[in-house]
Tab-separated table of C-alpha atoms and ligand atoms in Angstrom:
chain	number	residue	atom	x	y	z
A	229	UNK	CA	137.144	81.340	102.183
A	230	UNK	CA	134.564	83.150	104.330
A	231	UNK	CA	131.263	83.994	105.626
A	232	UNK	CA	128.161	85.569	104.528
A	233	UNK	CA	127.030	88.498	106.672
A	234	UNK	CA	123.298	89.237	106.647
A	235	UNK	CA	121.638	92.205	108.278
A	236	UNK	CA	117.394	93.321	108.872
A	237	UNK	CA	115.959	94.767	111.340
A	238	UNK	CA	113.006	95.826	113.791
A	239	UNK	CA	109.858	96.701	112.707
A	240	UNK	CA	109.386	100.312	112.501
A	241	UNK	CA	106.981	102.953	111.983
A	242	UNK	CA	103.184	101.424	113.894
A	243	UNK	CA	104.163	98.096	111.430
A	244	UNK	CA	104.405	95.320	113.847
A	245	UNK	CA	106.580	93.350	112.056
A	246	UNK	CA	109.464	93.216	109.322
A	247	UNK	CA	109.739	91.683	106.539
A	248	UNK	CA	114.083	92.270	105.923
A	249	UNK	CA	114.713	90.538	109.818
A	250	UNK	CA	111.758	87.437	109.349
A	251	UNK	CA	113.264	87.012	105.334
A	252	UNK	CA	117.140	87.267	107.019
A	253	UNK	CA	115.829	84.822	110.213
A	254	UNK	CA	114.377	82.216	106.800
A	255	UNK	CA	118.038	82.569	105.190
A	256	UNK	CA	119.224	78.819	105.327
A	257	UNK	CA	122.422	78.517	107.385
A	258	UNK	CA	124.607	77.603	104.455
A	259	UNK	CA	124.472	79.278	101.452
A	260	UNK	CA	126.981	78.509	98.385
A	261	UNK	CA	129.104	76.574	101.245
A	262	UNK	CA	129.976	79.412	103.404
A	263	UNK	CA	128.230	79.844	106.703
A	264	UNK	CA	125.204	82.878	106.783
A	265	UNK	CA	125.755	85.293	110.384
A	266	UNK	CA	122.627	86.769	110.686
A	267	UNK	CA	121.891	90.041	112.749
A	268	UNK	CA	118.954	91.844	114.062
A	269	UNK	CA	119.807	95.659	114.130
A	270	UNK	CA	117.151	98.626	115.533
A	271	UNK	CA	115.953	100.948	113.492
A	272	UNK	CA	118.201	103.806	115.100
A	273	UNK	CA	120.458	105.981	113.225
A	274	UNK	CA	124.076	105.449	115.309
A	275	UNK	CA	123.643	102.603	116.959
A	276	UNK	CA	122.647	100.025	114.324
A	277	UNK	CA	126.030	101.929	112.137
A	278	UNK	CA	127.651	100.992	115.685
A	279	UNK	CA	126.709	97.654	115.310
A	280	UNK	CA	127.358	96.544	112.047
A	281	UNK	CA	130.620	98.150	112.224
A	282	UNK	CA	131.248	95.617	115.418
A	283	UNK	CA	129.687	92.583	113.752
A	284	UNK	CA	132.472	93.443	110.563
A	285	UNK	CA	135.420	93.779	112.373
A	286	UNK	CA	134.491	90.145	114.531
A	287	UNK	CA	133.913	88.570	111.377
A	288	UNK	CA	135.597	89.985	108.232
A	289	UNK	CA	132.646	88.621	105.775
A	290	UNK	CA	133.173	88.122	102.573
A	291	UNK	CA	129.700	88.888	101.229
A	292	UNK	CA	127.424	91.897	103.872
A	293	UNK	CA	123.722	92.016	102.627
A	294	UNK	CA	121.260	94.646	105.089
A	295	UNK	CA	117.988	94.338	104.072
A	296	UNK	CA	115.356	96.565	105.025
A	297	UNK	CA	111.433	97.564	104.037
A	298	UNK	CA	110.178	99.453	101.746
A	299	UNK	CA	106.715	99.517	101.643
A	300	UNK	CA	105.085	100.723	98.444
A	301	UNK	CA	107.758	99.151	95.866
A	302	UNK	CA	107.051	96.295	94.443
A	303	UNK	CA	110.152	94.100	93.497
A	304	UNK	CA	113.463	93.408	95.492
A	305	UNK	CA	115.366	96.360	94.889
A	306	UNK	CA	119.305	96.597	95.059
A	307	UNK	CA	120.448	99.383	95.736
A	308	UNK	CA	123.207	100.957	94.093
A	309	UNK	CA	124.065	104.457	96.187
A	310	UNK	CA	124.254	105.238	99.292
A	311	UNK	CA	124.523	109.261	99.936
A	312	UNK	CA	126.246	111.215	103.492
A	313	UNK	CA	122.657	112.716	104.537
A	314	UNK	CA	120.311	111.775	107.044
A	315	UNK	CA	116.620	113.599	106.435
A	316	UNK	CA	114.232	111.422	108.434
A	317	UNK	CA	110.606	112.404	107.819
A	318	UNK	CA	109.580	110.273	110.852
A	319	UNK	CA	111.325	109.619	113.876
A	320	UNK	CA	113.916	106.670	114.655
A	321	UNK	CA	112.731	103.755	117.175
A	322	UNK	CA	114.511	105.294	119.588
A	323	UNK	CA	112.699	109.067	118.907
A	324	UNK	CA	116.079	110.721	116.877
A	325	UNK	CA	114.623	112.844	113.780
A	326	UNK	CA	117.732	114.224	111.958
A	327	UNK	CA	117.360	116.627	109.126
A	328	UNK	CA	119.921	117.127	106.802
A	329	UNK	CA	122.438	115.997	108.929
A	330	UNK	CA	125.563	113.867	107.278
A	331	UNK	CA	126.122	110.139	108.349
A	332	UNK	CA	129.783	111.180	108.353
A	333	UNK	CA	130.158	114.760	108.963
A	334	UNK	CA	133.070	115.340	106.019
A	335	UNK	CA	133.106	111.881	104.565
A	336	UNK	CA	132.075	111.777	101.024
A	337	UNK	CA	129.232	112.946	99.579
A	338	UNK	CA	128.357	109.198	98.211
A	339	UNK	CA	129.449	105.687	98.196
A	340	UNK	CA	128.256	102.871	95.629
A	341	UNK	CA	127.534	99.221	96.230
A	342	UNK	CA	130.414	96.848	95.990
A	343	UNK	CA	127.436	94.133	95.118
A	344	UNK	CA	127.893	93.254	91.084
A	345	UNK	CA	123.676	94.860	91.164
A	346	UNK	CA	122.821	93.679	87.612
A	347	UNK	CA	124.411	90.205	88.404
A	348	UNK	CA	121.888	89.865	91.810
A	349	UNK	CA	118.925	91.107	90.007
A	350	UNK	CA	118.736	88.892	87.341
A	351	UNK	CA	119.905	85.959	89.056
A	352	UNK	CA	116.835	86.495	91.376
A	353	UNK	CA	114.218	87.618	88.522
A	354	UNK	CA	115.606	83.811	87.146
A	355	UNK	CA	114.728	81.960	90.595
A	356	UNK	CA	110.977	84.123	89.318
A	357	UNK	CA	111.085	86.884	91.568
A	358	UNK	CA	110.489	90.372	90.292
A	359	UNK	CA	114.035	92.292	91.445
A	360	UNK	CA	115.098	95.896	90.131
A	361	UNK	CA	118.552	98.102	91.134
A	362	UNK	CA	117.139	101.072	92.886
A	363	UNK	CA	118.595	104.138	92.691
A	364	UNK	CA	117.889	105.677	95.797
A	365	UNK	CA	117.929	103.723	99.271
A	366	UNK	CA	116.338	107.209	101.095
A	367	UNK	CA	117.728	109.178	103.730
A	368	UNK	CA	116.462	107.170	106.751
A	369	UNK	CA	117.582	104.588	108.717
A	370	UNK	CA	118.927	102.203	105.971
A	371	UNK	CA	120.614	104.666	103.672
A	372	UNK	CA	122.752	105.182	106.785
A	373	UNK	CA	123.481	102.017	107.771
A	374	UNK	CA	124.812	101.198	103.776
A	375	UNK	CA	126.991	104.382	104.130
A	376	UNK	CA	128.580	103.416	107.330
A	377	UNK	CA	129.116	99.577	106.217
A	378	UNK	CA	130.545	101.244	102.777
A	379	UNK	CA	132.975	103.821	104.926
A	380	UNK	CA	133.725	100.984	106.853
A	381	UNK	CA	135.072	98.593	104.265
A	382	UNK	CA	136.521	101.521	102.791
A	383	UNK	CA	138.474	102.401	105.758
A	384	UNK	CA	139.745	99.195	106.836
A	385	UNK	CA	140.883	97.713	103.104
A	386	UNK	CA	137.917	95.144	103.463
A	387	UNK	CA	137.227	93.502	99.916
A	388	UNK	CA	134.204	92.395	101.159
A	389	UNK	CA	130.929	92.860	98.841
A	390	UNK	CA	127.944	95.160	100.550
A	391	UNK	CA	124.938	95.904	99.362
A	392	UNK	CA	121.694	96.310	100.238
A	393	UNK	CA	117.793	94.616	99.336
A	394	UNK	CA	114.903	96.667	100.139
A	395	UNK	CA	111.757	94.509	100.527
A	396	UNK	CA	108.333	95.395	99.578
A	397	UNK	CA	105.501	94.689	102.191
A	398	UNK	CA	104.448	91.586	103.266
A	399	UNK	CA	100.644	90.176	102.312
A	400	UNK	CA	99.990	90.604	106.045
A	401	UNK	CA	101.027	94.247	106.067
A	402	UNK	CA	99.105	95.595	102.926
A	403	UNK	CA	95.439	93.941	103.969
A	404	UNK	CA	94.249	97.356	105.176
A	405	UNK	CA	96.162	99.417	102.429
A	406	UNK	CA	93.865	98.419	99.379
A	407	UNK	CA	95.812	98.767	96.283
A	408	UNK	CA	99.063	98.139	97.960
A	409	UNK	CA	102.616	95.410	96.351
A	410	UNK	CA	103.272	92.766	98.248
A	411	UNK	CA	105.223	89.757	98.410
A	412	UNK	CA	105.084	86.610	100.410
A	413	UNK	CA	108.359	86.121	102.998
A	414	UNK	CA	108.979	82.710	100.418
A	415	UNK	CA	109.153	84.441	97.305
A	416	UNK	CA	111.537	87.094	99.109
A	417	UNK	CA	113.812	84.939	100.396
A	418	UNK	CA	114.321	82.785	97.283
A	419	UNK	CA	115.100	86.064	95.849
A	420	UNK	CA	117.477	87.005	98.400
A	421	UNK	CA	119.805	83.969	98.762
A	422	UNK	CA	119.746	84.165	94.216
A	423	UNK	CA	121.391	87.128	95.328
A	424	UNK	CA	123.530	85.961	97.417
A	425	UNK	CA	124.655	83.427	94.933
A	426	UNK	CA	125.124	85.462	92.107
A	427	UNK	CA	127.784	88.410	94.756
A	428	UNK	CA	129.503	84.740	95.401
A	429	UNK	CA	129.923	83.906	91.338
A	430	UNK	CA	130.542	87.477	90.301
A	431	UNK	CA	134.366	87.203	90.727
A	432	UNK	CA	134.518	90.742	89.983
A	433	UNK	CA	132.791	92.952	91.808
A	434	UNK	CA	131.072	95.177	89.053
A	435	UNK	CA	131.363	98.710	88.416
A	436	UNK	CA	128.390	100.574	89.544
A	437	UNK	CA	129.080	104.084	88.854
A	438	UNK	CA	129.769	103.807	85.389
A	439	UNK	CA	134.257	104.073	85.687
A	440	UNK	CA	133.673	106.070	89.106
A	441	UNK	CA	135.557	104.206	91.755
A	442	UNK	CA	134.465	105.368	95.673
A	443	UNK	CA	136.904	107.412	96.979
B	716	LIG	N1	112.973	100.728	106.145
B	716	LIG	C1	113.573	102.047	107.107
B	716	LIG	C2	114.125	101.760	108.481
B	716	LIG	C3	113.945	100.261	108.659
B	716	LIG	C4	113.311	99.603	107.276
B	716	LIG	O1	113.212	98.609	107.435
B	716	LIG	C5	114.494	101.870	105.495
B	716	LIG	O2	114.204	101.819	104.408
B	716	LIG	O3	115.057	102.752	105.893
Protein backbone atom coordinates (compact mmCIF):
# COMPACT_ATOMS: atom_id res chain seq x y z
CA UNK A 1 0.00 0.00 0.00
CA UNK A 2 1.45 3.33 -1.04
CA UNK A 3 1.03 6.85 0.20
CA UNK A 4 -0.98 9.83 -0.98
CA UNK A 5 0.83 12.94 -2.18
CA UNK A 6 -1.09 16.21 -1.96
CA UNK A 7 0.43 19.46 -3.19
CA UNK A 8 -0.62 23.08 -2.64
CA UNK A 9 0.70 26.41 -3.91
CA UNK A 10 2.08 29.56 -2.38
CA UNK A 11 0.00 32.74 -2.80
CA UNK A 12 0.23 34.54 -6.15
CA UNK A 13 -1.28 37.42 -8.06
CA UNK A 14 -1.25 39.81 -5.11
CA UNK A 15 -3.10 37.46 -2.71
CA UNK A 16 -1.80 36.90 0.81
CA UNK A 17 -3.04 33.32 1.06
CA UNK A 18 -3.71 30.41 -1.27
CA UNK A 19 -6.53 28.06 -0.21
CA UNK A 20 -4.73 25.17 -1.90
CA UNK A 21 -1.92 25.05 0.63
CA UNK A 22 -4.19 25.86 3.58
CA UNK A 23 -6.45 22.96 2.58
CA UNK A 24 -3.52 20.58 2.05
CA UNK A 25 -2.15 21.48 5.48
CA UNK A 26 -5.48 20.83 7.13
CA UNK A 27 -5.99 17.36 5.64
CA UNK A 28 -5.58 14.53 8.16
CA UNK A 29 -2.22 12.75 8.27
CA UNK A 30 -3.87 9.48 7.23
CA UNK A 31 -6.70 9.00 4.71
CA UNK A 32 -8.15 5.57 3.92
CA UNK A 33 -5.27 3.96 5.81
CA UNK A 34 -2.59 5.69 3.68
CA UNK A 35 -0.17 8.31 4.97
CA UNK A 36 -0.74 11.72 3.38
CA UNK A 37 2.45 13.51 2.31
CA UNK A 38 2.11 17.24 1.74
CA UNK A 39 4.24 19.41 -0.50
CA UNK A 40 4.17 23.22 -0.81
CA UNK A 41 5.07 24.42 -4.31
CA UNK A 42 6.13 27.83 -5.60
CA UNK A 43 3.93 29.47 -8.23
CA UNK A 44 6.75 29.19 -10.76
CA UNK A 45 6.87 27.51 -14.12
CA UNK A 46 9.64 24.92 -14.16
CA UNK A 47 10.54 24.91 -10.45
CA UNK A 48 7.09 23.69 -9.34
CA UNK A 49 7.22 20.78 -11.80
CA UNK A 50 10.80 19.86 -10.90
CA UNK A 51 10.00 19.78 -7.18
CA UNK A 52 6.92 17.63 -7.75
CA UNK A 53 8.73 15.15 -10.01
CA UNK A 54 11.56 14.78 -7.48
CA UNK A 55 8.99 13.93 -4.80
CA UNK A 56 7.21 11.48 -7.11
CA UNK A 57 10.51 9.71 -7.67
CA UNK A 58 11.17 9.50 -3.91
CA UNK A 59 7.70 8.48 -2.76
CA UNK A 60 6.18 6.48 -5.65
CA UNK A 61 2.72 7.41 -4.33
CA UNK A 62 -0.51 5.57 -5.02
CA UNK A 63 -2.49 8.78 -5.54
CA UNK A 64 -1.19 12.23 -6.49
CA UNK A 65 -3.57 15.12 -5.99
CA UNK A 66 -2.40 18.62 -6.81
CA UNK A 67 -4.46 21.56 -5.59
CA UNK A 68 -4.62 25.14 -6.85
CA UNK A 69 -6.72 28.27 -6.54
CA UNK A 70 -9.10 29.22 -9.34
CA UNK A 71 -10.69 32.46 -8.15
CA UNK A 72 -14.19 32.91 -9.54
CA UNK A 73 -15.10 29.23 -9.56
CA UNK A 74 -17.87 28.24 -7.16
CA UNK A 75 -17.11 24.52 -6.71
CA UNK A 76 -14.22 22.09 -6.35
CA UNK A 77 -13.32 21.41 -9.96
CA UNK A 78 -11.57 18.19 -10.94
CA UNK A 79 -9.53 18.84 -14.05
CA UNK A 80 -9.95 16.38 -16.92
CA UNK A 81 -7.00 17.42 -19.03
CA UNK A 82 -3.60 19.12 -19.05
CA UNK A 83 -2.42 20.70 -22.30
CA UNK A 84 1.11 21.20 -23.58
CA UNK A 85 1.11 24.96 -23.46
CA UNK A 86 2.24 27.75 -21.16
CA UNK A 87 0.54 31.04 -21.96
CA UNK A 88 0.57 33.32 -18.94
CA UNK A 89 -1.54 36.45 -18.65
CA UNK A 90 0.54 37.52 -15.64
CA UNK A 91 4.13 36.76 -14.60
CA UNK A 92 4.70 33.85 -12.22
CA UNK A 93 6.23 34.50 -8.79
CA UNK A 94 9.73 34.45 -10.34
CA UNK A 95 8.74 37.07 -12.93
CA UNK A 96 8.55 34.60 -15.84
CA UNK A 97 5.68 35.08 -18.28
CA UNK A 98 5.82 32.50 -21.08
CA UNK A 99 3.67 33.04 -24.17
CA UNK A 100 2.63 30.16 -26.41
CA UNK A 101 5.47 27.90 -25.23
CA UNK A 102 5.19 24.13 -24.74
CA UNK A 103 5.46 22.66 -21.23
CA UNK A 104 7.41 19.82 -22.78
CA UNK A 105 8.87 20.46 -26.25
CA UNK A 106 7.95 17.58 -28.56
CA UNK A 107 5.53 16.12 -25.99
CA UNK A 108 1.94 15.12 -26.72
CA UNK A 109 -0.61 17.93 -27.06
CA UNK A 110 -2.43 16.80 -23.91
CA UNK A 111 -2.74 14.19 -21.18
CA UNK A 112 -5.94 13.08 -19.50
CA UNK A 113 -6.03 12.97 -15.72
CA UNK A 114 -5.85 9.41 -14.42
CA UNK A 115 -8.16 10.06 -11.47
CA UNK A 116 -11.63 8.48 -11.63
CA UNK A 117 -13.13 11.94 -12.11
CA UNK A 118 -16.84 11.18 -12.02
CA UNK A 119 -16.50 9.00 -8.92
CA UNK A 120 -14.44 11.71 -7.23
CA UNK A 121 -16.94 14.45 -8.03
CA UNK A 122 -19.84 12.31 -6.88
CA UNK A 123 -18.06 11.52 -3.60
CA UNK A 124 -17.47 15.21 -2.88
CA UNK A 125 -21.12 15.99 -3.58
CA UNK A 126 -22.22 13.15 -1.33
CA UNK A 127 -20.15 14.78 1.39
CA UNK A 128 -22.21 17.93 0.78
CA UNK A 129 -19.53 19.80 -1.15
CA UNK A 130 -20.24 21.43 -4.54
CA UNK A 131 -17.98 19.79 -7.13
CA UNK A 132 -17.77 19.39 -10.90
CA UNK A 133 -15.52 18.15 -13.67
CA UNK A 134 -13.64 20.96 -15.43
CA UNK A 135 -12.40 20.68 -18.99
CA UNK A 136 -9.71 23.31 -18.69
CA UNK A 137 -7.00 23.81 -16.12
CA UNK A 138 -6.01 27.04 -17.89
CA UNK A 139 -2.60 27.75 -19.41
CA UNK A 140 -0.80 28.96 -16.29
CA UNK A 141 1.27 27.20 -13.62
CA UNK A 142 -1.44 24.73 -12.52
CA UNK A 143 -1.94 23.30 -16.01
CA UNK A 144 1.84 23.04 -16.37
CA UNK A 145 2.08 21.14 -13.07
CA UNK A 146 -0.59 18.60 -14.03
CA UNK A 147 0.99 18.14 -17.47
CA UNK A 148 4.40 17.56 -15.87
CA UNK A 149 3.01 15.04 -13.35
CA UNK A 150 1.19 13.05 -16.03
CA UNK A 151 4.22 13.20 -18.33
CA UNK A 152 6.42 11.90 -15.51
CA UNK A 153 3.98 9.06 -14.82
CA UNK A 154 3.94 8.17 -18.50
CA UNK A 155 7.73 8.12 -18.84
CA UNK A 156 8.33 6.28 -15.58
CA UNK A 157 5.69 3.60 -15.98
CA UNK A 158 4.01 4.87 -12.86
CA UNK A 159 0.43 3.77 -12.17
CA UNK A 160 -0.33 6.50 -9.62
CA UNK A 161 -3.77 8.00 -10.02
CA UNK A 162 -2.85 11.58 -10.78
CA UNK A 163 -5.09 14.61 -10.86
CA UNK A 164 -5.66 18.24 -10.10
CA UNK A 165 -8.42 20.05 -8.25
CA UNK A 166 -8.97 23.78 -8.54
CA UNK A 167 -10.48 25.45 -5.47
CA UNK A 168 -12.64 28.58 -5.12
CA UNK A 169 -11.48 31.62 -3.20
CA UNK A 170 -11.90 31.58 0.57
CA UNK A 171 -14.52 33.98 2.02
CA UNK A 172 -11.79 36.36 3.25
CA UNK A 173 -10.49 36.69 -0.31
CA UNK A 174 -13.81 37.97 -1.66
CA UNK A 175 -14.49 40.66 0.96
CA UNK A 176 -13.58 43.26 -1.66
CA UNK A 177 -15.04 41.32 -4.55
CA UNK A 178 -18.79 41.62 -4.12
CA UNK A 179 -20.79 38.92 -5.85
CA UNK A 180 -17.85 36.56 -6.29
CA UNK A 181 -18.19 32.96 -5.08
CA UNK A 182 -16.20 31.53 -2.18
CA UNK A 183 -16.07 28.40 -0.03
CA UNK A 184 -15.12 27.81 3.60
CA UNK A 185 -11.85 25.99 4.18
CA UNK A 186 -13.46 23.17 6.18
CA UNK A 187 -15.87 22.51 3.32
CA UNK A 188 -13.00 22.31 0.84
CA UNK A 189 -11.10 19.91 3.10
CA UNK A 190 -14.14 17.66 3.50
CA UNK A 191 -14.54 17.53 -0.28
CA UNK A 192 -10.87 16.81 -0.92
CA UNK A 193 -10.90 14.01 1.62
CA UNK A 194 -13.93 12.47 -0.10
CA UNK A 195 -12.13 12.76 -3.45
CA UNK A 196 -9.07 10.94 -2.10
CA UNK A 197 -11.19 8.16 -0.61
CA UNK A 198 -13.06 7.73 -3.92
CA UNK A 199 -9.80 7.66 -5.88
CA UNK A 200 -8.52 4.84 -3.68
CA UNK A 201 -11.79 2.90 -3.64
CA UNK A 202 -12.34 2.96 -7.39
CA UNK A 203 -10.53 -0.11 -8.70
CA UNK A 204 -9.62 0.88 -12.23
CA UNK A 205 -8.71 4.42 -13.25
CA UNK A 206 -11.76 5.66 -15.07
CA UNK A 207 -11.24 6.54 -18.67
CA UNK A 208 -11.52 10.30 -18.86
CA UNK A 209 -11.23 10.60 -22.61
CA UNK A 210 -14.05 8.41 -23.97
CA UNK A 211 -11.84 5.61 -25.19
CA UNK A 212 -8.74 7.69 -25.83
CA UNK A 213 -5.66 6.50 -23.99
CA UNK A 214 -2.86 8.76 -22.95
CA UNK A 215 0.02 8.27 -25.43
N1 LIG B 1 -3.51 28.71 -9.22
C1 LIG B 1 -2.80 29.08 -10.43
C2 LIG B 1 -1.34 28.82 -10.13
C3 LIG B 1 -1.26 28.63 -8.65
C4 LIG B 1 -2.65 28.49 -8.19
O1 LIG B 1 -3.00 28.23 -7.04
C5 LIG B 1 -3.33 28.39 -11.69
O2 LIG B 1 -4.53 28.08 -11.74
O3 LIG B 1 -2.57 28.17 -12.63
